CSV table of C-alpha atoms in Angstrom, one decimal:
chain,number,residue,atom,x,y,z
A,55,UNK,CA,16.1,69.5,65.4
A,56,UNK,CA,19.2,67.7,65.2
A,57,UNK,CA,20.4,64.6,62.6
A,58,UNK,CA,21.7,61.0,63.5
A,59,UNK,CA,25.7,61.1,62.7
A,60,UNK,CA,26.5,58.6,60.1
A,61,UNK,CA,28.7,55.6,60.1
A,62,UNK,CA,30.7,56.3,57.1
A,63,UNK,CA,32.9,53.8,55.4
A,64,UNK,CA,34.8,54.1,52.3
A,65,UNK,CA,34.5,55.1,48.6
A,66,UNK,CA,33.7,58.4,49.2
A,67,UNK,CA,33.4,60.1,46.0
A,68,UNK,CA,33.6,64.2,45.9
A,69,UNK,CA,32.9,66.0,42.9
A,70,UNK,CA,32.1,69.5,43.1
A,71,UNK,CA,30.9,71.2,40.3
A,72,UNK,CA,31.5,67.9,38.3
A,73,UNK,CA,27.4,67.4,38.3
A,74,UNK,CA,26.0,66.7,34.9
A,75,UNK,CA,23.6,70.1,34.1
A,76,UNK,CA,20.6,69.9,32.5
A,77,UNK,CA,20.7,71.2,28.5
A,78,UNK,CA,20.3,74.9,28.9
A,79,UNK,CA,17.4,75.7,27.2
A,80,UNK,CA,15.9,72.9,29.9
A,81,UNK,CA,17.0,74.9,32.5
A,82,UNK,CA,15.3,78.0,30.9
A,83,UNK,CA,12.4,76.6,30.7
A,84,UNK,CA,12.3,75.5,33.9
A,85,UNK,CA,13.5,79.2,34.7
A,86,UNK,CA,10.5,80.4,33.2
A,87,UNK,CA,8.2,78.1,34.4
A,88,UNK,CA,9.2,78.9,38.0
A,89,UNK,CA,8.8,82.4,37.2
A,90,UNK,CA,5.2,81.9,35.9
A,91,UNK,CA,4.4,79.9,39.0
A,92,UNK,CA,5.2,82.8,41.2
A,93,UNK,CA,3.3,85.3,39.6
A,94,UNK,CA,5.9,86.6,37.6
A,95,UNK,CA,3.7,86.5,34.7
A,96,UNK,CA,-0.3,86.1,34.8
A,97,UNK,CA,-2.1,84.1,32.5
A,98,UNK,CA,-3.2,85.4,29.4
A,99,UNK,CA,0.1,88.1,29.6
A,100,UNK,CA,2.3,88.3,26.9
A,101,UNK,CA,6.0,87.7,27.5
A,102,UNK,CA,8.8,90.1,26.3
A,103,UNK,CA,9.5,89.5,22.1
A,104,UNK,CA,12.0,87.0,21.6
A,105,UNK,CA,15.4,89.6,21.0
A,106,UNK,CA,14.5,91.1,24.7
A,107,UNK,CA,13.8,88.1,26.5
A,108,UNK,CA,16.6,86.2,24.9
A,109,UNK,CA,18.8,89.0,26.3
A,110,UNK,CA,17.3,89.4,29.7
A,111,UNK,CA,18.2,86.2,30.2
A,112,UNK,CA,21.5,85.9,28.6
A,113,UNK,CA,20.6,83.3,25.9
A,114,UNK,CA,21.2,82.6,22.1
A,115,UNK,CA,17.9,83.4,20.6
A,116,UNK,CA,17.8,79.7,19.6
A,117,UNK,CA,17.8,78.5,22.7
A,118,UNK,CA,15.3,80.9,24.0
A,119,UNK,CA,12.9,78.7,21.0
A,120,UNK,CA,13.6,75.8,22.0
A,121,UNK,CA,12.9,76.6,25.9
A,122,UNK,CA,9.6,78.3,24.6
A,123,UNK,CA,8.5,75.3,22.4
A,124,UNK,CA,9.0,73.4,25.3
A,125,UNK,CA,6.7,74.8,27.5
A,126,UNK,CA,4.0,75.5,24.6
A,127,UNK,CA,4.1,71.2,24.6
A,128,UNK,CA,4.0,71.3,28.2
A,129,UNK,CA,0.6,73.7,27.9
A,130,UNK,CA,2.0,76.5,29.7
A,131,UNK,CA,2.4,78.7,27.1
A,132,UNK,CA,0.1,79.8,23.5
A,133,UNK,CA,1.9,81.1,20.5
A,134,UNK,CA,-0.3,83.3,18.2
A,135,UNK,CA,1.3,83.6,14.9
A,136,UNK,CA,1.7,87.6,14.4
A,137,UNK,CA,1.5,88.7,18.1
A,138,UNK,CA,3.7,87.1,20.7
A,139,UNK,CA,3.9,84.1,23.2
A,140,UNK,CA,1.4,84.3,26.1
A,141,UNK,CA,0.9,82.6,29.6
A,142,UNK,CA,-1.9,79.8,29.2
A,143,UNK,CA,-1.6,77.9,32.2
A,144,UNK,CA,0.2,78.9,35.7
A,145,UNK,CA,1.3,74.8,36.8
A,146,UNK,CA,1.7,71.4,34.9
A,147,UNK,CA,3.0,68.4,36.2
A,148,UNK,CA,5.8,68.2,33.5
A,149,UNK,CA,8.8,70.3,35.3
A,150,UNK,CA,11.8,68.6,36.2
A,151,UNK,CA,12.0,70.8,39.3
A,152,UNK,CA,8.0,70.1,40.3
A,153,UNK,CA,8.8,69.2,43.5
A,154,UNK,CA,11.8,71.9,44.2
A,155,UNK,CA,9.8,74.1,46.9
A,156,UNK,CA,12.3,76.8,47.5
A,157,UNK,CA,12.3,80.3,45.6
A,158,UNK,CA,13.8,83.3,46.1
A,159,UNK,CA,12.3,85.8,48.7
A,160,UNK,CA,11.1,88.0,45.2
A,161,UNK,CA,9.8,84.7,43.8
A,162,UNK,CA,11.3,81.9,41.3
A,163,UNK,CA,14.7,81.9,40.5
A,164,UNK,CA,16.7,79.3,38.4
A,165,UNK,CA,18.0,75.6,40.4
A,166,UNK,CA,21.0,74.3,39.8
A,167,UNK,CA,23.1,72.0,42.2
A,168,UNK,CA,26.6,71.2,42.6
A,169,UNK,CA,26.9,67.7,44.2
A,170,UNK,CA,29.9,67.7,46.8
A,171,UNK,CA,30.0,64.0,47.9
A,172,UNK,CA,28.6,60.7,47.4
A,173,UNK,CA,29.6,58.5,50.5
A,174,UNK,CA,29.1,54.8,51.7
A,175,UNK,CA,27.3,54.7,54.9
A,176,UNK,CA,25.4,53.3,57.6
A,177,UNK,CA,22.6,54.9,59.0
A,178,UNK,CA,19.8,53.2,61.5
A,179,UNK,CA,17.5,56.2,61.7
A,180,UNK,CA,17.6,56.9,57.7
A,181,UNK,CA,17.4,53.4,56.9
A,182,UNK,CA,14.4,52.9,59.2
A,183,UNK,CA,12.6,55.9,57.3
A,184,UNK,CA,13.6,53.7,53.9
A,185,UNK,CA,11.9,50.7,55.8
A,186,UNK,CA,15.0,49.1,55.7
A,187,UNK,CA,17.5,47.2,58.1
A,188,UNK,CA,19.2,49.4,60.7
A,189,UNK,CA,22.5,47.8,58.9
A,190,UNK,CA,21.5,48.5,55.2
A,191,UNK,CA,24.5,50.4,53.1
A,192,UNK,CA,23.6,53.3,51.9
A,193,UNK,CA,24.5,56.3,49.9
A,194,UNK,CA,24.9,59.6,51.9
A,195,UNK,CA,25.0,62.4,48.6
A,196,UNK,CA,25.9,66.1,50.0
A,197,UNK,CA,24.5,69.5,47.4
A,198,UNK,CA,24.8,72.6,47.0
A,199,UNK,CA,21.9,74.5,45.5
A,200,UNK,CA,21.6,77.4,44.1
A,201,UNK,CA,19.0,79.6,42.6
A,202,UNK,CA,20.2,82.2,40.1
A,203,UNK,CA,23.2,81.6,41.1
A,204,UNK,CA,23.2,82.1,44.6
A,205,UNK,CA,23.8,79.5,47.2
A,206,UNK,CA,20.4,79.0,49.2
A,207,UNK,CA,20.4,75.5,50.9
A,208,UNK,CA,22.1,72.5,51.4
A,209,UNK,CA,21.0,69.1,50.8
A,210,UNK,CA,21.8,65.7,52.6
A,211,UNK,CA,19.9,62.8,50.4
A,212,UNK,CA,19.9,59.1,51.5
A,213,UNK,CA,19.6,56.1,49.1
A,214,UNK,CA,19.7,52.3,49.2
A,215,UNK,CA,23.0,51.3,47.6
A,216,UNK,CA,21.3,48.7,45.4
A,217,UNK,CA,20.5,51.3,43.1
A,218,UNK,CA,24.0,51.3,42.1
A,219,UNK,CA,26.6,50.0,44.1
A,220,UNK,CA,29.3,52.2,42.2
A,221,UNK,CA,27.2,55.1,42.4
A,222,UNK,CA,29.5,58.4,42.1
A,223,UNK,CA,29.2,62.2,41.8
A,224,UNK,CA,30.4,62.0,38.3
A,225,UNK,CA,27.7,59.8,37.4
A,226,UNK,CA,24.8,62.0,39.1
A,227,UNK,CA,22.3,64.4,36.7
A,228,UNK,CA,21.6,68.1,38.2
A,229,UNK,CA,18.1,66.5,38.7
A,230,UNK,CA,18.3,63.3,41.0
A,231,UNK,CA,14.6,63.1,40.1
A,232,UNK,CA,15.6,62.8,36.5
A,233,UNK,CA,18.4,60.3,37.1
A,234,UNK,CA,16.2,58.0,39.4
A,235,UNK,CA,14.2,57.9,36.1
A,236,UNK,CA,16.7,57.6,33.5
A,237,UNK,CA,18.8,55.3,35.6
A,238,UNK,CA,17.0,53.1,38.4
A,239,UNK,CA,13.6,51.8,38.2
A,240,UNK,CA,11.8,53.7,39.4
A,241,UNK,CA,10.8,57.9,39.6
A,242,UNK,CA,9.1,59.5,41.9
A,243,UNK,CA,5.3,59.8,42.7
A,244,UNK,CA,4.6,61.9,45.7
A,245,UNK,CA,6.5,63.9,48.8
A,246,UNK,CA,6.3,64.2,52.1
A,247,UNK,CA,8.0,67.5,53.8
A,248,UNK,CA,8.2,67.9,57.3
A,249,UNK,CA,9.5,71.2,57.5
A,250,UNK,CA,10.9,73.0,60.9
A,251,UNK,CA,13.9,75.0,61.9
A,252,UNK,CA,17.1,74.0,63.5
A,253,UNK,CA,20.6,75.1,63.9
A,254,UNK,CA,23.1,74.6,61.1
A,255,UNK,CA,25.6,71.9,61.1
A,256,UNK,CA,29.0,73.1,60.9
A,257,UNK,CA,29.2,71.9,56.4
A,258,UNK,CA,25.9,73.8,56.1
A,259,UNK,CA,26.9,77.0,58.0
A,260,UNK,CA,30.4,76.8,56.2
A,261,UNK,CA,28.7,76.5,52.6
A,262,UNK,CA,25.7,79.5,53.3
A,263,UNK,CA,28.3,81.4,55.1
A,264,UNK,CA,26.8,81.0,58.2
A,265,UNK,CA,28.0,80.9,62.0
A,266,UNK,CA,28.0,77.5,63.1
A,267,UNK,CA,24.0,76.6,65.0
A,268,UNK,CA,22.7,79.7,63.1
A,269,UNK,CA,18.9,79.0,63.0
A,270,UNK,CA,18.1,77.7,59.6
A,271,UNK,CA,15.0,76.6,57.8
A,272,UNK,CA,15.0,72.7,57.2
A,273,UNK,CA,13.2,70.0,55.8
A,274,UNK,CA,13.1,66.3,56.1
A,275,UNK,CA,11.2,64.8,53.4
A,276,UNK,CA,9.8,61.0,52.4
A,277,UNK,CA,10.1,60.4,48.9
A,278,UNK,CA,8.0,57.7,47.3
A,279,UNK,CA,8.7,55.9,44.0
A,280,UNK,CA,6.3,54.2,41.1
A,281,UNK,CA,7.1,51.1,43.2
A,282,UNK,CA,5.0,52.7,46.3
A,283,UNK,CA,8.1,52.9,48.5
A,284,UNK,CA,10.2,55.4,50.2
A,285,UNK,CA,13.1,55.7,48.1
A,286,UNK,CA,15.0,58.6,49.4
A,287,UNK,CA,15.0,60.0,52.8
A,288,UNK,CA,16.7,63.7,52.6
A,289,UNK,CA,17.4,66.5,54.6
A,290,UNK,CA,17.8,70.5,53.5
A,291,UNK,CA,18.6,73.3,55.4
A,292,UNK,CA,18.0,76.6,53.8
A,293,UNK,CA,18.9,80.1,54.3
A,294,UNK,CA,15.7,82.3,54.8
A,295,UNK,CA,17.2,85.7,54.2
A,296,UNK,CA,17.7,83.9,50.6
A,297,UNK,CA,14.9,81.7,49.9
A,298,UNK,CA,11.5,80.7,50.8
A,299,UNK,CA,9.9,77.1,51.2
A,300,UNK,CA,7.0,77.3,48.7
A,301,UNK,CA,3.7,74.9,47.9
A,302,UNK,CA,1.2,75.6,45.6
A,303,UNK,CA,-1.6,73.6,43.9
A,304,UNK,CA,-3.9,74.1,41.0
């Protein structure tokens, strides 16, 4: 499978390891939530006591709470006063990382993203998956992503300009889902993933540490927004001696 080449233009914008991150004890809980979605924990277990897990996971106990009483509101979790936190419910639809389908070959694993570009473009094959003109400006934005740290896929995503027409990697959250929210109008409602295999493109294989046209898992997917439009049209290629693609439903 093989990707149009983009027209670029100017204002490119790179800013590596300059992307916003989510409040830690956000990203901890959607740590654990990942965790519990792969079987980590079952429900009805009871996690580790606060002082362990805190430390497991390298965290102020404070933050540890505040991760916790987050996903007691979401309804994944049940404090009982005297015994410990336990695992009520496997899924919600409250995650910021939802819709993130890799995890690590031994399950879950942590997201975070460092956003390498954000470039004017053209594109006639993206823009008609956007159902736009063939001449439409766009935003090409390249990522990193990592779980736990380690560098599992790379990301391409396409967006009409309109959005924002000064659109820039310093302005981008961790979670583009989160800043389509915050920022545009509109968030997303459903995916679709068409997922293959192909040969990675000489930025990808440079950023896994990859030979160049090493056979990588990838995935084009259709985003659709509140509006009922296909907002984003991305591409990720992912390394599957790291990570696995993943759906579940409950």
């Amino acid at each position: 499978m093989t990707t149009t080449t983009p027209k670029m233009s100017g204002n490119a914008s790179s800013g590596k390891k300059q992307t916003k991150r989510l409040p830690l004890y956000i990203q901890i809980s959607e740590l654990l939530h990942r965790e519990i979605a792969a079987g980590h924990y079952q429900i009805g277990e009871r996690l580790p006591i606060e002082a362990d897990l805190a430390t497991q996971l390298g965290v102020a106990i404070g933050t540890l709470r505040k991760a916790l009483s987050k996903l007691e509101g979401d309804g994944m979790l049940e404090r009982r006063q005297g015994s410990g936190t336990y695992v009520k419910a496997t899924l919600n639809n409250r995650a910021v990382y939802q819709l993130f389908r890799l995890e690590l070959l031994e399950g879950g694993g942590m997201p975070n993203a460092d956003t390498l570009s954000v470039t004017a473009a053209e594109n006639p094959y993206v823009a008609g998956q956007l159902g736009l003109e063939s001449n439409t400006p766009l935003w090409c934005i390249r990522r990193l992503r990592y779980l736990n740290q380690t560098p599992a896929a790379a990301e391409e995503i396409w967006l009409d300009q309109q959005h924002d027409p000064a659109l820039s990697a310093e302005k981008l959250l961790e979670s583009l889902y989160k800043h389509y929210r915050d920022h545009f109008d509109f968030w997303i409602t459903h995916i679709e993933d068409r997922i293959s295999c192909t040969g990675a493109p000489d930025w990808v294989a440079d950023l896994l540490g990859k030979a160049p046209d090493t056979m990588l898992g990838f995935v084009e997917r259709l985003s659709w927004s509140s509006n009922d439009r296909v907002e984003e049209f991305s591409y990720t290629w992912f390394d599957p001696a790291v990570v696995r693609y993943i759906s579940r439903l409950s």
